[in-house]
Amino acid sequence: MRIGELAQATGTKAETIRYYERAGILPAADRTDSNYRDYSDEHLATLTFVRRARALGFSMAQVRELLALSDHDDKPCENVDQLVRQQLSEVDSKIADLTALREELGQLLQSCEADRIGDCRIVESLSASRARP
Amino acid sequence: MRIGELAQATGTKAETIRYYERAGILPAADRTDSNYRDYSDEHLATLTFVRRARALGFSMAQVRELLALSDHDDKPCENVDQLVRQQLSEVDSKIADLTALREELGQLLQSCEADRIGDCRIVESLSASRARP
DNA sequence: ATGCACCTTGTAGCAGCTACAAGGTCAAGC
DNA sequence: GCTTGACCTTGTAGCTGCTACAAGGTGCAT
């Protein structure tokens, strides 16, 4: 299949697929006589894997690790497990950060009952007196 | 005060402060005879404001807007209010995304009870069969 | 043969910094 | 007076994960 077809099948832009190849995430495809990339079903499967992992928040480096790990069927899967745990804990701490943020923003909103910016507590509570350019 | 002092006072790297100046976020400072930047208390206040807004997840563009708004004391503060509301809803949707992610990752983890990667459901559920390079 | 959709490469851009390199300045210590 | 070391200056390039060109080649229908 050509790059456009693969792109459509996986919901990825063709440019992103080429980028993955350059980045060593997706193995290079065969070429047709006219130098077009010619992808196999294996490529489709790998790209699906990559996109799903990326959507789950794994970094490119982590995806590379996952790919490398999944190429060794006979190794213990502790490592995969550990990567997932690590990702889970990163997601958890992001959620915690954002929840704290949410709280602060909510309080900011409540603090504004004024009409004019001069009296606005939001600006005030971001910082008392500011430099004017 | 010199850039290092301002950096320490606000928990910002000197390089970041120079970047803010280039980016038009922080007004340029006066210069000493020896061409060192010389910051005022107003700069300190502005930078504090900027860092706090950034920490609350506002983008550089939003910070620019907030700064511009807070320079017009007599305008209605609806706009500030609206920016905060917008940011709040972005944070909310990020939390929702991450929570869904958390759920999926949790299920991934549960699905792995195998010893070998070949039998590991995690790899399997990321994608059935993959291309080998 | 002409149009149009697709493909190729290469390069540059986005956010928001961070990290150099190569050099200038200033205060303290000897 | 001179050196050391911490600071400062500018400029440029790098990071992540794409995305967006530009300039040209290819494939297929009309």
CSV table of N, CA and C in Angstrom, one decimal, chain A residues 27 40-46 48-50 52-53 55-58 66-82 84-85 87-88 91-92 94-95 98-99 101-106 108-109 112-120 122-133, chain B residues 27 40-46 48-50 52-53 55-58 66-82 84-85 87-88 91-92 94-95 98-99 101-106 108-109 112-120 122-133:
chain,number,residue,atom,x,y,z
A,27,PRO,N,10.0,1.0,10.5
A,27,PRO,CA,11.0,0.6,9.6
A,27,PRO,C,10.7,1.1,8.2
A,40,SER,N,3.7,-2.8,3.8
A,40,SER,CA,3.1,-4.1,4.0
A,40,SER,C,2.1,-4.0,5.2
A,41,ASP,N,1.4,-5.2,5.4
A,41,ASP,CA,0.5,-5.2,6.5
A,41,ASP,C,1.2,-5.1,7.9
A,42,GLU,N,2.4,-5.6,7.9
A,42,GLU,CA,3.2,-5.5,9.1
A,42,GLU,C,3.4,-4.0,9.5
A,43,HIS,N,3.7,-3.3,8.4
A,43,HIS,CA,3.8,-1.8,8.7
A,43,HIS,C,2.6,-1.3,9.3
A,44,LEU,N,1.5,-1.7,8.7
A,44,LEU,CA,0.2,-1.2,9.2
A,44,LEU,C,0.0,-1.6,10.7
A,45,ALA,N,0.4,-2.8,11.0
A,45,ALA,CA,0.3,-3.2,12.4
A,45,ALA,C,1.2,-2.4,13.3
A,46,THR,N,2.4,-2.2,12.9
A,46,THR,CA,3.3,-1.4,13.7
A,46,THR,C,2.8,0.0,13.9
A,48,THR,N,-0.2,1.1,13.8
A,48,THR,CA,-1.3,1.1,14.6
A,48,THR,C,-0.9,1.0,16.1
A,49,PHE,N,0.1,0.1,16.3
A,49,PHE,CA,0.7,0.0,17.7
A,49,PHE,C,1.2,1.4,18.1
A,50,VAL,N,2.0,2.0,17.3
A,50,VAL,CA,2.7,3.2,17.6
A,50,VAL,C,1.6,4.3,17.9
A,52,ARG,N,-1.4,4.0,18.9
A,52,ARG,CA,-2.1,3.7,20.1
A,52,ARG,C,-1.3,4.0,21.3
A,53,ALA,N,0.0,3.6,21.2
A,53,ALA,CA,0.9,3.9,22.4
A,53,ALA,C,1.0,5.4,22.6
A,55,ALA,N,-1.1,7.7,21.7
A,55,ALA,CA,-2.4,8.2,22.2
A,55,ALA,C,-2.5,7.9,23.7
A,56,LEU,N,-1.9,6.9,24.2
A,56,LEU,CA,-1.9,6.6,25.6
A,56,LEU,C,-0.8,7.4,26.4
A,57,GLY,N,-0.2,8.3,25.6
A,57,GLY,CA,0.7,9.3,26.3
A,57,GLY,C,2.2,8.8,26.4
A,58,PHE,N,2.5,7.7,25.8
A,58,PHE,CA,3.9,7.2,25.8
A,58,PHE,C,4.7,8.2,24.9
A,66,LEU,N,9.1,0.0,23.8
A,66,LEU,CA,8.0,-0.9,23.7
A,66,LEU,C,8.2,-1.8,22.4
A,67,LEU,N,8.5,-1.1,21.4
A,67,LEU,CA,8.7,-1.8,20.1
A,67,LEU,C,9.9,-2.8,20.2
A,68,ALA,N,11.0,-2.4,20.8
A,68,ALA,CA,12.1,-3.2,21.0
A,68,ALA,C,11.8,-4.4,21.9
A,69,LEU,N,11.0,-4.2,23.0
A,69,LEU,CA,10.6,-5.2,23.9
A,69,LEU,C,9.8,-6.3,23.2
A,70,SER,N,8.8,-5.7,22.4
A,70,SER,CA,7.9,-6.7,21.8
A,70,SER,C,8.5,-7.5,20.6
A,71,ASP,N,9.7,-7.2,20.3
A,71,ASP,CA,10.4,-8.0,19.3
A,71,ASP,C,11.1,-9.2,20.0
A,72,HIS,N,11.1,-9.2,21.3
A,72,HIS,CA,11.7,-10.4,22.0
A,72,HIS,C,10.7,-11.1,22.8
A,73,ASP,N,10.0,-12.0,22.0
A,73,ASP,CA,8.9,-12.7,22.6
A,73,ASP,C,9.2,-13.5,23.9
A,74,ASP,N,10.5,-13.9,23.9
A,74,ASP,CA,10.9,-14.9,24.9
A,74,ASP,C,11.5,-14.2,26.2
A,75,LYS,N,11.6,-12.9,26.1
A,75,LYS,CA,12.1,-12.2,27.3
A,75,LYS,C,10.9,-12.1,28.3
A,76,PRO,N,11.2,-12.0,29.6
A,76,PRO,CA,10.1,-11.8,30.5
A,76,PRO,C,9.4,-10.4,30.3
A,77,CYS,N,8.2,-10.4,30.6
A,77,CYS,CA,7.5,-9.1,30.2
A,77,CYS,C,7.4,-8.1,31.4
A,78,GLU,N,8.3,-8.3,32.3
A,78,GLU,CA,8.4,-7.3,33.4
A,78,GLU,C,8.6,-5.9,32.9
A,79,ASN,N,9.5,-5.8,31.9
A,79,ASN,CA,9.9,-4.5,31.4
A,79,ASN,C,8.7,-3.8,30.8
A,80,VAL,N,7.9,-4.5,30.1
A,80,VAL,CA,6.7,-3.9,29.5
A,80,VAL,C,5.8,-3.4,30.6
A,81,ASP,N,5.6,-4.3,31.5
A,81,ASP,CA,4.8,-4.0,32.7
A,81,ASP,C,5.3,-2.7,33.4
A,82,GLN,N,6.6,-2.7,33.5
A,82,GLN,CA,7.2,-1.5,34.3
A,82,GLN,C,7.0,-0.2,33.5
A,84,VAL,N,4.5,0.4,31.5
A,84,VAL,CA,3.1,0.8,31.7
A,84,VAL,C,2.9,1.4,33.1
A,85,ARG,N,3.4,0.8,34.1
A,85,ARG,CA,3.3,1.4,35.4
A,85,ARG,C,3.8,2.8,35.5
A,87,GLN,N,4.2,4.9,33.1
A,87,GLN,CA,3.3,5.8,32.4
A,87,GLN,C,2.1,6.1,33.2
A,88,LEU,N,1.6,5.1,33.9
A,88,LEU,CA,0.4,5.3,34.7
A,88,LEU,C,0.7,6.3,35.8
A,91,VAL,N,0.8,9.8,34.5
A,91,VAL,CA,-0.5,10.3,34.2
A,91,VAL,C,-1.2,10.7,35.5
A,92,ASP,N,-1.0,9.9,36.5
A,92,ASP,CA,-1.6,10.2,37.8
A,92,ASP,C,-1.1,11.5,38.4
A,94,LYS,N,0.1,14.0,36.6
A,94,LYS,CA,-0.4,15.1,35.8
A,94,LYS,C,-1.8,15.4,36.2
A,95,ILE,N,-2.6,14.4,36.5
A,95,ILE,CA,-4.0,14.6,36.9
A,95,ILE,C,-4.0,15.4,38.2
A,98,LEU,N,-3.1,19.0,37.6
A,98,LEU,CA,-4.2,19.7,36.9
A,98,LEU,C,-5.4,20.0,37.9
A,99,THR,N,-5.6,19.0,38.7
A,99,THR,CA,-6.7,19.2,39.7
A,99,THR,C,-6.4,20.4,40.6
A,101,LEU,N,-4.5,22.9,39.9
A,101,LEU,CA,-4.7,24.0,39.0
A,101,LEU,C,-6.1,24.5,38.9
A,102,ARG,N,-7.0,23.5,38.7
A,102,ARG,CA,-8.4,23.7,38.6
A,102,ARG,C,-9.0,24.4,39.8
A,103,GLU,N,-8.5,23.9,40.9
A,103,GLU,CA,-8.9,24.5,42.2
A,103,GLU,C,-8.5,26.0,42.2
A,104,GLU,N,-7.3,26.3,41.9
A,104,GLU,CA,-6.8,27.7,41.9
A,104,GLU,C,-7.6,28.6,40.9
A,105,LEU,N,-7.8,28.0,39.8
A,105,LEU,CA,-8.5,28.8,38.7
A,105,LEU,C,-9.9,29.1,39.2
A,106,GLY,N,-10.5,28.1,39.8
A,106,GLY,CA,-11.9,28.3,40.3
A,106,GLY,C,-11.9,29.4,41.4
A,108,LEU,N,-9.8,31.8,41.6
A,108,LEU,CA,-9.6,33.1,40.9
A,108,LEU,C,-10.9,33.7,40.4
A,109,LEU,N,-11.7,32.8,39.8
A,109,LEU,CA,-13.0,33.2,39.2
A,109,LEU,C,-13.9,33.8,40.3
A,112,CYS,N,-13.5,37.4,41.5
A,112,CYS,CA,-13.8,38.6,40.7
A,112,CYS,C,-15.3,39.0,40.8
A,113,GLU,N,-15.5,40.0,41.5
A,113,GLU,CA,-16.9,40.6,41.5
A,113,GLU,C,-16.9,42.0,41.1
A,114,ALA,N,-15.8,42.5,40.7
A,114,ALA,CA,-15.7,43.9,40.3
A,114,ALA,C,-16.1,44.1,38.9
A,115,ASP,N,-16.3,45.4,38.5
A,115,ASP,CA,-16.6,45.7,37.1
A,115,ASP,C,-15.4,46.1,36.3
A,116,ARG,N,-14.5,46.8,37.0
A,116,ARG,CA,-13.4,47.4,36.3
A,116,ARG,C,-12.1,46.6,36.6
A,117,ILE,N,-11.2,46.5,35.6
A,117,ILE,CA,-10.0,45.7,35.8
A,117,ILE,C,-9.2,46.3,37.0
A,118,GLY,N,-9.3,47.6,37.2
A,118,GLY,CA,-8.6,48.3,38.3
A,118,GLY,C,-8.9,47.7,39.6
A,119,ASP,N,-10.2,47.2,39.7
A,119,ASP,CA,-10.7,46.7,41.0
A,119,ASP,C,-10.6,45.1,41.0
A,120,CYS,N,-10.2,44.6,39.9
A,120,CYS,CA,-10.4,43.1,39.7
A,120,CYS,C,-9.4,42.3,40.5
A,122,ILE,N,-8.7,39.3,40.2
A,122,ILE,CA,-8.0,38.3,39.5
A,122,ILE,C,-6.6,38.8,39.1
A,123,VAL,N,-6.5,39.9,38.5
A,123,VAL,CA,-5.3,40.5,38.2
A,123,VAL,C,-4.4,40.8,39.4
A,124,GLU,N,-5.1,41.2,40.4
A,124,GLU,CA,-4.5,41.5,41.7
A,124,GLU,C,-3.9,40.2,42.3
A,125,SER,N,-4.6,39.2,42.3
A,125,SER,CA,-4.1,38.0,42.9
A,125,SER,C,-3.0,37.3,42.1
A,126,LEU,N,-2.9,37.6,40.8
A,126,LEU,CA,-1.8,37.1,40.1
A,126,LEU,C,-0.5,37.8,40.5
A,127,SER,N,-0.6,39.0,40.8
A,127,SER,CA,0.5,39.8,41.3
A,127,SER,C,0.1,41.2,41.7
A,128,ALA,N,0.6,41.7,42.9
A,128,ALA,CA,0.0,43.0,43.4
A,128,ALA,C,0.2,44.1,42.4
A,129,SER,N,1.4,44.6,42.3
A,129,SER,CA,1.6,45.8,41.4
A,129,SER,C,2.6,45.4,40.3
A,130,ARG,N,2.2,45.7,39.1
A,130,ARG,CA,3.1,45.3,37.9
A,130,ARG,C,3.8,46.4,37.3
A,131,ALA,N,4.8,46.1,36.6
A,131,ALA,CA,5.5,47.1,35.8
A,131,ALA,C,4.7,47.4,34.5
A,132,ARG,N,4.6,48.7,34.2
A,132,ARG,CA,4.0,49.1,32.9
A,132,ARG,C,5.1,49.3,31.9
A,133,PRO,N,5.0,48.9,30.7
A,133,PRO,CA,6.1,49.0,29.8
A,133,PRO,C,6.5,50.4,29.5
B,27,PRO,N,9.0,43.8,29.6
B,27,PRO,CA,9.7,44.9,29.0
B,27,PRO,C,11.2,44.9,29.2
B,40,SER,N,13.9,46.8,37.7
B,40,SER,CA,13.2,47.5,38.7
B,40,SER,C,12.3,46.6,39.5
B,41,ASP,N,11.7,47.1,40.5
B,41,ASP,CA,10.7,46.3,41.3
B,41,ASP,C,9.5,46.0,40.4
B,42,GLU,N,9.2,46.9,39.5
B,42,GLU,CA,8.1,46.7,38.6
B,42,GLU,C,8.3,45.4,37.7
B,43,HIS,N,9.5,45.3,37.3
B,43,HIS,CA,9.9,44.1,36.5
B,43,HIS,C,9.7,42.9,37.3
B,44,LEU,N,10.1,43.0,38.6
B,44,LEU,CA,9.9,41.9,39.5
B,44,LEU,C,8.5,41.5,39.6
B,45,ALA,N,7.6,42.5,39.7
B,45,ALA,CA,6.2,42.2,39.9
B,45,ALA,C,5.6,41.6,38.6
B,46,THR,N,6.0,42.2,37.4
B,46,THR,CA,5.5,41.6,36.2
B,46,THR,C,6.0,40.2,36.0
B,48,THR,N,6.8,38.0,38.2
B,48,THR,CA,6.1,37.2,39.2
B,48,THR,C,4.7,36.8,38.6
B,49,PHE,N,4.0,37.9,38.1
B,49,PHE,CA,2.7,37.7,37.5
B,49,PHE,C,2.8,36.7,36.3
B,50,VAL,N,3.8,36.9,35.5
B,50,VAL,CA,4.0,36.0,34.3
B,50,VAL,C,4.2,34.5,34.8
B,52,ARG,N,3.4,33.1,37.5
B,52,ARG,CA,2.3,32.5,38.2
B,52,ARG,C,1.2,32.2,37.1
B,53,ALA,N,1.0,33.0,36.1
B,53,ALA,CA,0.1,32.7,35.1
B,53,ALA,C,0.5,31.5,34.3
B,55,ALA,N,2.4,29.1,35.4
B,55,ALA,CA,2.2,27.9,36.2
B,55,ALA,C,0.8,27.5,36.3
B,56,LEU,N,-0.2,28.4,36.1
B,56,LEU,CA,-1.6,28.1,36.0
B,56,LEU,C,-2.0,27.6,34.6
B,57,GLY,N,-1.0,27.4,33.8
B,57,GLY,CA,-1.3,26.8,32.5
B,57,GLY,C,-1.6,27.8,31.3
B,58,PHE,N,-1.6,29.1,31.6
B,58,PHE,CA,-1.9,30.0,30.5
B,58,PHE,C,-0.7,30.0,29.5
B,66,LEU,N,-3.4,38.8,29.1
B,66,LEU,CA,-3.6,39.2,30.5
B,66,LEU,C,-2.8,40.5,30.9
B,67,LEU,N,-1.6,40.5,30.4
B,67,LEU,CA,-0.8,41.7,30.7
B,67,LEU,C,-1.4,43.0,30.0
B,68,ALA,N,-1.8,42.8,28.8
B,68,ALA,CA,-2.4,43.9,28.1
B,68,ALA,C,-3.6,44.4,28.8
B,69,LEU,N,-4.5,43.5,29.2
B,69,LEU,CA,-5.7,43.8,29.9
B,69,LEU,C,-5.4,44.5,31.2
B,70,SER,N,-4.5,44.0,31.9
B,70,SER,CA,-4.2,44.6,33.3
B,70,SER,C,-3.6,46.0,33.2
B,71,ASP,N,-3.2,46.4,32.0
B,71,ASP,CA,-2.7,47.7,31.8
B,71,ASP,C,-3.8,48.8,31.6
B,72,HIS,N,-5.0,48.3,31.5
B,72,HIS,CA,-6.2,49.2,31.3
B,72,HIS,C,-7.1,49.0,32.4
B,73,ASP,N,-6.8,49.7,33.5
B,73,ASP,CA,-7.6,49.6,34.8
B,73,ASP,C,-9.0,49.9,34.6
B,74,ASP,N,-9.3,50.7,33.6
B,74,ASP,CA,-10.7,51.3,33.5
B,74,ASP,C,-11.6,50.5,32.6
B,75,LYS,N,-11.0,49.5,31.9
B,75,LYS,CA,-11.8,48.6,31.0
B,75,LYS,C,-12.6,47.6,31.9
B,76,PRO,N,-13.7,47.2,31.5
B,76,PRO,CA,-14.4,46.2,32.2
B,76,PRO,C,-13.6,44.9,32.3
B,77,CYS,N,-13.7,44.2,33.4
B,77,CYS,CA,-12.9,43.0,33.6
B,77,CYS,C,-13.5,41.7,33.1
B,78,GLU,N,-14.5,41.8,32.3
B,78,GLU,CA,-15.1,40.7,31.6
B,78,GLU,C,-14.1,39.8,30.9
B,79,ASN,N,-13.2,40.5,30.2
B,79,ASN,CA,-12.2,39.8,29.4
B,79,ASN,C,-11.3,38.9,30.2
B,80,VAL,N,-10.9,39.5,31.3
B,80,VAL,CA,-10.0,38.7,32.2
B,80,VAL,C,-10.8,37.5,32.7
B,81,ASP,N,-11.9,37.8,33.1
B,81,ASP,CA,-12.8,36.7,33.6
B,81,ASP,C,-13.0,35.6,32.5
B,82,GLN,N,-13.2,36.0,31.3
B,82,GLN,CA,-13.4,35.1,30.2
B,82,GLN,C,-12.1,34.2,29.9
B,84,VAL,N,-9.9,33.4,32.1
B,84,VAL,CA,-9.8,32.5,33.2
B,84,VAL,C,-10.8,31.3,33.0
B,85,ARG,N,-12.0,31.6,32.6
B,85,ARG,CA,-13.0,30.6,32.3
B,85,ARG,C,-12.5,29.6,31.2
B,87,GLN,N,-9.5,29.0,30.3
B,87,GLN,CA,-8.4,28.2,30.8
B,87,GLN,C,-8.9,27.1,31.7
B,88,LEU,N,-9.9,27.4,32.5
B,88,LEU,CA,-10.5,26.5,33.4
B,88,LEU,C,-11.1,25.3,32.6
B,91,VAL,N,-8.4,23.1,31.2
B,91,VAL,CA,-7.9,22.2,32.2
B,91,VAL,C,-8.8,21.1,32.5
B,92,ASP,N,-10.1,21.4,32.5
B,92,ASP,CA,-11.1,20.4,32.8
B,92,ASP,C,-11.1,19.3,31.7
B,94,LYS,N,-8.5,18.5,29.8
B,94,LYS,CA,-7.3,17.8,29.9
B,94,LYS,C,-7.4,16.7,31.0
B,95,ILE,N,-8.1,17.1,32.1
B,95,ILE,CA,-8.3,16.2,33.2
B,95,ILE,C,-9.1,15.0,32.7
B,98,LEU,N,-7.0,12.7,30.6
B,98,LEU,CA,-6.1,11.9,31.3
B,98,LEU,C,-6.7,10.9,32.2
B,99,THR,N,-7.9,11.2,32.6
B,99,THR,CA,-8.6,10.2,33.4
B,99,THR,C,-9.0,9.0,32.6
B,101,LEU,N,-7.4,8.0,30.0
B,101,LEU,CA,-6.1,7.4,29.7
B,101,LEU,C,-5.7,6.5,30.9
B,102,ARG,N,-5.9,7.0,32.1
B,102,ARG,CA,-5.6,6.3,33.3
B,102,ARG,C,-6.3,5.0,33.4
B,103,GLU,N,-7.6,5.1,33.0
B,103,GLU,CA,-8.5,3.9,33.0
B,103,GLU,C,-7.9,2.8,32.0
B,104,GLU,N,-7.5,3.3,30.8
B,104,GLU,CA,-7.0,2.4,29.8
B,104,GLU,C,-5.7,1.7,30.3
B,105,LEU,N,-4.9,2.5,30.8
B,105,LEU,CA,-3.6,2.0,31.3
B,105,LEU,C,-3.8,1.0,32.4
B,106,GLY,N,-4.7,1.3,33.3
B,106,GLY,CA,-5.0,0.4,34.4
B,106,GLY,C,-5.5,-1.0,33.8
B,108,LEU,N,-4.8,-2.2,30.9
B,108,LEU,CA,-3.6,-2.8,30.3
B,108,LEU,C,-2.8,-3.6,31.3
B,109,LEU,N,-2.6,-3.0,32.4
B,109,LEU,CA,-1.8,-3.6,33.5
B,109,LEU,C,-2.5,-4.9,34.0
B,112,CYS,N,-2.0,-8.2,32.1
B,112,CYS,CA,-0.8,-8.9,32.0
B,112,CYS,C,-0.6,-9.9,33.1
B,113,GLU,N,-0.7,-11.1,32.8
B,113,GLU,CA,-0.4,-12.1,33.9
B,113,GLU,C,0.6,-13.1,33.3
B,114,ALA,N,1.1,-12.9,32.2
B,114,ALA,CA,2.0,-13.8,31.5
B,114,ALA,C,3.5,-13.6,32.0
B,115,ASP,N,4.3,-14.5,31.7
B,115,ASP,CA,5.7,-14.3,32.1
B,115,ASP,C,6.6,-13.8,30.9
B,116,ARG,N,6.2,-14.3,29.7
B,116,ARG,CA,7.0,-14.0,28.5
B,116,ARG,C,6.3,-13.0,27.7
B,117,ILE,N,7.0,-12.1,27.0
B,117,ILE,CA,6.4,-11.1,26.2
B,117,ILE,C,5.6,-11.7,25.1
B,118,GLY,N,6.0,-12.8,24.6
B,118,GLY,CA,5.2,-13.5,23.6
B,118,GLY,C,3.8,-13.8,24.0
B,119,ASP,N,3.6,-14.0,25.3
B,119,ASP,CA,2.2,-14.2,25.8
B,119,ASP,C,1.6,-13.0,26.4
B,120,CYS,N,2.3,-11.9,26.4
B,120,CYS,CA,1.9,-10.7,27.2
B,120,CYS,C,0.7,-10.0,26.5
B,122,ILE,N,-0.4,-7.1,27.1
B,122,ILE,CA,-0.2,-5.7,27.0
B,122,ILE,C,0.2,-5.4,25.5
B,123,VAL,N,1.3,-6.1,25.1
B,123,VAL,CA,1.8,-5.9,23.8
B,123,VAL,C,0.7,-6.3,22.8
B,124,GLU,N,0.0,-7.4,23.1
B,124,GLU,CA,-1.1,-7.9,22.2
B,124,GLU,C,-2.2,-6.8,22.1
B,125,SER,N,-2.5,-6.2,23.2
B,125,SER,CA,-3.7,-5.3,23.1
B,125,SER,C,-3.3,-4.0,22.5
B,126,LEU,N,-2.0,-3.7,22.4
B,126,LEU,CA,-1.6,-2.5,21.7
B,126,LEU,C,-1.7,-2.7,20.2
B,127,SER,N,-1.5,-3.9,19.8
B,127,SER,CA,-1.7,-4.3,18.4
B,127,SER,C,-1.3,-5.7,18.2
B,128,ALA,N,-2.2,-6.5,17.4
B,128,ALA,CA,-2.1,-7.9,17.3
B,128,ALA,C,-0.7,-8.4,16.8
B,129,SER,N,-0.4,-8.2,15.5
B,129,SER,CA,0.9,-8.6,15.0
B,129,SER,C,1.6,-7.5,14.4
B,130,ARG,N,2.9,-7.4,14.7
B,130,ARG,CA,3.6,-6.2,14.3
B,130,ARG,C,4.7,-6.6,13.3
B,131,ALA,N,5.1,-5.6,12.5
B,131,ALA,CA,6.2,-5.7,11.6
B,131,ALA,C,7.5,-5.8,12.4
B,132,ARG,N,8.3,-6.7,12.0
B,132,ARG,CA,9.7,-6.7,12.5
B,132,ARG,C,10.6,-6.1,11.5
B,133,PRO,N,11.4,-5.2,12.0
B,133,PRO,CA,12.3,-4.4,11.1
B,133,PRO,C,13.1,-5.2,10.1
